[in-house]
mmCIF file of C-alpha atoms in Angstrom:
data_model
loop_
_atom_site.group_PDB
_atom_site.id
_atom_site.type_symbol
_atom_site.label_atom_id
_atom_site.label_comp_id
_atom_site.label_asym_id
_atom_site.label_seq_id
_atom_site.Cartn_x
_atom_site.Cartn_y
_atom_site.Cartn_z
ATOM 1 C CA UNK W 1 262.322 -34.501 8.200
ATOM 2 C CA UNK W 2 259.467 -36.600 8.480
ATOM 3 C CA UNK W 3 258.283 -36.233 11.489
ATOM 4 C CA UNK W 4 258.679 -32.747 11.398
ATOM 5 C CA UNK W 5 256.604 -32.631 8.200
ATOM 6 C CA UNK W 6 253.873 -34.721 10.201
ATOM 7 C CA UNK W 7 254.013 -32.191 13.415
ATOM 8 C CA UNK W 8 252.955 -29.918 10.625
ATOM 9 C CA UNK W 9 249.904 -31.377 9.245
ATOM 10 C CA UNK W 10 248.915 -31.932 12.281
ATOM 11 C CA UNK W 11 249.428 -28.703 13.890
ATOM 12 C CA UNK W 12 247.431 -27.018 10.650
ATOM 13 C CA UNK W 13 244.144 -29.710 11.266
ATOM 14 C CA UNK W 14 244.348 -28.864 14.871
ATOM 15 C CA UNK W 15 244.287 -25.098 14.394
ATOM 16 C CA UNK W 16 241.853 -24.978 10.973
ATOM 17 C CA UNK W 17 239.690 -27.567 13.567
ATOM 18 C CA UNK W 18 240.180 -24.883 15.953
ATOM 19 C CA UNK W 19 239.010 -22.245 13.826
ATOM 20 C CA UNK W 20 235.915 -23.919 12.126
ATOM 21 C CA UNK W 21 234.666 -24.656 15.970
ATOM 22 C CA UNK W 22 234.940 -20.602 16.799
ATOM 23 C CA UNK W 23 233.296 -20.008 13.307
ATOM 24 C CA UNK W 24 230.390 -22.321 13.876
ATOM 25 C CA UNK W 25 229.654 -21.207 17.792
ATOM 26 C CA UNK W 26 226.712 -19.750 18.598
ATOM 27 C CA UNK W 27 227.172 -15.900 18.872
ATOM 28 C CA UNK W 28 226.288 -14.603 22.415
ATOM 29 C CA UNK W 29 222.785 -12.839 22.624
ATOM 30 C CA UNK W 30 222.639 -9.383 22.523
ATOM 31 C CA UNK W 31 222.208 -7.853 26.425
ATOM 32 C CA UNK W 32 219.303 -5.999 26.783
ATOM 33 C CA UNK W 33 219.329 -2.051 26.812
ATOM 34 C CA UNK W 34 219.734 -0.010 29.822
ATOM 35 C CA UNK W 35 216.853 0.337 31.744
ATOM 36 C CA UNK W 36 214.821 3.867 30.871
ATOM 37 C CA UNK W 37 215.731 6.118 34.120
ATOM 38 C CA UNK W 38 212.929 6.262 36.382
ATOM 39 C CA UNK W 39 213.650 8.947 38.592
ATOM 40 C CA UNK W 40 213.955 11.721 35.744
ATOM 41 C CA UNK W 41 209.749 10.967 35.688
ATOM 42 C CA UNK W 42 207.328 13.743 37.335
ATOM 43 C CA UNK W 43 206.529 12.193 40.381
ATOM 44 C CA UNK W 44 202.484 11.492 41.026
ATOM 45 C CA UNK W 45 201.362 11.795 44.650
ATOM 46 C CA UNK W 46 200.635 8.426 45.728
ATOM 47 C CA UNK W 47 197.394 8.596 48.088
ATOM 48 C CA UNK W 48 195.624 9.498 44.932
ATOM 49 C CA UNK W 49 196.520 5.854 43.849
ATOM 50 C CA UNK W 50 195.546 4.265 46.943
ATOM 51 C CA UNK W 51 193.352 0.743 46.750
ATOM 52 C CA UNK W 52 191.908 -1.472 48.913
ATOM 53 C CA UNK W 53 191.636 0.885 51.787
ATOM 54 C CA UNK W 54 195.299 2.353 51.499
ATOM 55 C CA UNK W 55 197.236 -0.749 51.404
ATOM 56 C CA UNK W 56 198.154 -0.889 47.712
ATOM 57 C CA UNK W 57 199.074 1.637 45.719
ATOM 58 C CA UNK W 58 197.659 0.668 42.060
ATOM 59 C CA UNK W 59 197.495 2.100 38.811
ATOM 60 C CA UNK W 60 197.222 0.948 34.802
ATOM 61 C CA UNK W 61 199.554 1.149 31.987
ATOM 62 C CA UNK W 62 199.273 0.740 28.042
ATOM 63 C CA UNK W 63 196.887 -2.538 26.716
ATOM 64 C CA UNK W 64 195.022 -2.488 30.238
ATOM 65 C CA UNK W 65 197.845 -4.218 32.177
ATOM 66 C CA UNK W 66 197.465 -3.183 35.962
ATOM 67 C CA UNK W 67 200.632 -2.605 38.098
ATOM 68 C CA UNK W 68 200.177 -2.741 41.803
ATOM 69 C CA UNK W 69 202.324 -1.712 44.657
ATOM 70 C CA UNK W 70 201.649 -3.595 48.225
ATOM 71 C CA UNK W 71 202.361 -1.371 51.213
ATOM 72 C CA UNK W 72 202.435 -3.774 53.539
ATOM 73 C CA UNK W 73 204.796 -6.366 52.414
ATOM 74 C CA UNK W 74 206.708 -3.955 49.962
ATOM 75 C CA UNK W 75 206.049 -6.411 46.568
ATOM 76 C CA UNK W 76 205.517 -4.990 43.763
ATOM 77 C CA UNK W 77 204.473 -6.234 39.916
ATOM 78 C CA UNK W 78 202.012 -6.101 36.976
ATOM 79 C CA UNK W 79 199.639 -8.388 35.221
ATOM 80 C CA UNK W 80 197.481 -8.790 32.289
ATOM 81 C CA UNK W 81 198.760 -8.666 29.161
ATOM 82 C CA UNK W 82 202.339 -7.715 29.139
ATOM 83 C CA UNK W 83 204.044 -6.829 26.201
ATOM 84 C CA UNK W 84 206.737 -9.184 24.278
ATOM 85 C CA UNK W 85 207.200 -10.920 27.431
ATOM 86 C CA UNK W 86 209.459 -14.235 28.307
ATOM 87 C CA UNK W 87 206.969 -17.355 27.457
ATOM 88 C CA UNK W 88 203.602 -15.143 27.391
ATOM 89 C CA UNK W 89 203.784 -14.207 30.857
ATOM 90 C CA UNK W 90 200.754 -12.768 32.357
ATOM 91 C CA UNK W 91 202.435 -11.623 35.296
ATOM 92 C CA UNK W 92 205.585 -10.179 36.966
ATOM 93 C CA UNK W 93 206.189 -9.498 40.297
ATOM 94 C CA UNK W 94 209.062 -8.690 42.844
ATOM 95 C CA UNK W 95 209.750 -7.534 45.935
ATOM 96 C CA UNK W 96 211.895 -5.018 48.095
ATOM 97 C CA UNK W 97 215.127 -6.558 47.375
ATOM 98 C CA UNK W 98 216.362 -8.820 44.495
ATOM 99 C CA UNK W 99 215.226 -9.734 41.074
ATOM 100 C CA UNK W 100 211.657 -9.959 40.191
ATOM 101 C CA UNK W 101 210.462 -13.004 38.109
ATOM 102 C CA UNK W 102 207.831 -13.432 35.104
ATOM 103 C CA UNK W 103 205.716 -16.224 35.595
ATOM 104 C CA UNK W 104 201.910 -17.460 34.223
ATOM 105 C CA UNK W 105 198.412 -17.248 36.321
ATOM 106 C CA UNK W 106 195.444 -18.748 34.703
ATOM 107 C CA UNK W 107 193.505 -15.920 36.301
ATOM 108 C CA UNK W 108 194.599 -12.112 36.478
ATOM 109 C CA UNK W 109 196.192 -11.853 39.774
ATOM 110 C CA UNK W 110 195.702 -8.394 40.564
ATOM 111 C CA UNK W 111 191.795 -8.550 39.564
ATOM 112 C CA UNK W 112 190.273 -6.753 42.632
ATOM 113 C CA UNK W 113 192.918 -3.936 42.111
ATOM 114 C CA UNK W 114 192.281 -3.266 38.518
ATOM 115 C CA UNK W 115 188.861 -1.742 39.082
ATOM 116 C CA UNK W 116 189.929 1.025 40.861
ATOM 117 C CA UNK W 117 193.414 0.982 39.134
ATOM 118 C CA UNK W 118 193.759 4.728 38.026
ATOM 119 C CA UNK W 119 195.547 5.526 34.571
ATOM 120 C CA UNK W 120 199.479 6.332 35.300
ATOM 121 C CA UNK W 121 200.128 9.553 33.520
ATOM 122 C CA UNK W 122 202.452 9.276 30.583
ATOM 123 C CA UNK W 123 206.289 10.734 32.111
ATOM 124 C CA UNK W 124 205.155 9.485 36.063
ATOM 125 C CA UNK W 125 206.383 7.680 38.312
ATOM 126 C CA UNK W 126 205.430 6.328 41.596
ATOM 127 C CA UNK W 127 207.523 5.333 44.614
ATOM 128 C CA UNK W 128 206.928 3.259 48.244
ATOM 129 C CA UNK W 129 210.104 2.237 50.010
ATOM 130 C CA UNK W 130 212.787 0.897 47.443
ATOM 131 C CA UNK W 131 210.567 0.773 44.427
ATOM 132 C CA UNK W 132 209.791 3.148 41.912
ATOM 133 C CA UNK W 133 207.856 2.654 39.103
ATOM 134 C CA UNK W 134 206.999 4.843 35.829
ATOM 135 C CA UNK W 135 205.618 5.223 33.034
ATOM 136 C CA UNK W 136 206.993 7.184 29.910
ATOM 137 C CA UNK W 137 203.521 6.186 27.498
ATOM 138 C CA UNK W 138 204.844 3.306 26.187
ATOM 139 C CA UNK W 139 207.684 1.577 28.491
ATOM 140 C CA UNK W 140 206.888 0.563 32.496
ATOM 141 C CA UNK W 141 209.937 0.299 34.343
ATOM 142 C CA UNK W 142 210.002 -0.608 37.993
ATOM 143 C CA UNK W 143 213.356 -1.293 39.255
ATOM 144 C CA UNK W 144 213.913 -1.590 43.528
ATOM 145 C CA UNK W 145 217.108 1.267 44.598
ATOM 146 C CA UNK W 146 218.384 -1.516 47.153
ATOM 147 C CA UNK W 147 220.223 -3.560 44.552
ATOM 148 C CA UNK W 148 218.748 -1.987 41.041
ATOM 149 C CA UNK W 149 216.420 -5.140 40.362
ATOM 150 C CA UNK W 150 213.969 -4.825 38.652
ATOM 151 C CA UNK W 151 211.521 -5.342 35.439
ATOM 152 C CA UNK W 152 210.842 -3.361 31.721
ATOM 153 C CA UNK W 153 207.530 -3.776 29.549
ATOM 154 C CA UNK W 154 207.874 -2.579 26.419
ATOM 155 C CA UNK W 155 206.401 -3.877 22.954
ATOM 156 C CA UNK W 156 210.428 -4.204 22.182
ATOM 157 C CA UNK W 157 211.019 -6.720 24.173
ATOM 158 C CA UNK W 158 210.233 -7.041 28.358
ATOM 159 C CA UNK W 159 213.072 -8.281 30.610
ATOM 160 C CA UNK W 160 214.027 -8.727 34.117
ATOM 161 C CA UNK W 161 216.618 -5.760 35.641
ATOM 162 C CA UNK W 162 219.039 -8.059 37.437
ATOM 163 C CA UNK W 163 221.571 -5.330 38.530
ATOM 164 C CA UNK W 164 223.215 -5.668 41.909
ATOM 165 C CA UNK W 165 224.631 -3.081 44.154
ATOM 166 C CA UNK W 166 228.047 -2.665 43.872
ATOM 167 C CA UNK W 167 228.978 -1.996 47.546
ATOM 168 C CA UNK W 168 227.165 -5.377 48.807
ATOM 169 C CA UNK W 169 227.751 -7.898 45.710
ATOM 170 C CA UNK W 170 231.585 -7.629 44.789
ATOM 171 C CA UNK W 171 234.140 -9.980 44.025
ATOM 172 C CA UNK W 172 236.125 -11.512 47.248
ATOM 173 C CA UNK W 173 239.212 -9.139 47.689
ATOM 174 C CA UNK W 174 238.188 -5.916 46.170
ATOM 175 C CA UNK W 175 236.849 -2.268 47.339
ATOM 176 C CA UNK W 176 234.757 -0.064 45.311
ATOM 177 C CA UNK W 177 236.004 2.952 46.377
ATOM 178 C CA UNK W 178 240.149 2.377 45.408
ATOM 179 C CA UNK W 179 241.125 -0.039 42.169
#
């Protein structure tokens, strides 16, 4: 009788131990929201966004933050000052496949391009290879179609897309087109 008594005190401290660990944990953060759809934009044509004799494609957003596209290696990004982002990051940047990152330059980066940066129409979007970028007035969005990487800026809150493509990064022993 005892000991079965004693299994049951300490079965109840293990389990209200149990509980006030689950209570106390740290809730998971919130993901971030889908990424605004890019290809519903109007589309702008892009030689009228042309820099540095045709091999960029450049334009500014909202708070003069200049977005560039590079036609010759395919990288993509924006600096200046970018809203709400990661660790006041002045500057993100990606390329043709895989996630873009958000890192700090003590001078802006894409200096040379921002003179003749043109304005991006609110509701545009450009596109080179993989990468599209728009602009719906107040969020930039430029996510790559290879693996849907990519980056927001919005005064909410700017993130990294780090989406992969479902018919190259999937679990060992599984198909995507039968379950």
């Amino acid at each position: 009788m005892l000991s079965r008594t004693l299994i049951g005190l300490v079965a109840a401290g293990a389990a209200a131990l149990g509980m006030s660990t689950v209570a106390n944990a740290e809730p998971q953060p919130a993901p971030p929201p889908p990424p605004p759809n890019v290809n519903v934009l109007t589309p702008v044509k892009p030689s009228e966004f042309a820099a540095m004799d045709g091999t960029f494609y450049s334009f500014r957003v909202a708070d003069g933050v200049t977005c560039v596209l590079n036609r010759t290696t395919g990288g993509y990004g924006c600096s200046g000052a970018l809203p709400a982002a990661p660790n006041a990051a002045n500057v993100v940047s990606g390329g043709q496949i895989g996630a873009p990152g958000f890192s700090n330059a003590a001078a802006p980066i894409y200096d040379g391009l921002a003179a003749d940066a043109k304005p991006m129409p609110a509701g545009s979007r450009i596109s080179f290879r993989n990468v599209t970028c728009g602009f719906d007035g107040v969020v930039t969005t430029c996510q790559n179609n290879f693996d849907q990487a990519g980056f927001v800026l919005s005064p909410a809150g700017s993130f990294i897309l780090n989406a992969t493509n479902p018919l190259l990064d999937r679990p060992e022993g599984t198909n995507p087109y039968f379950n």
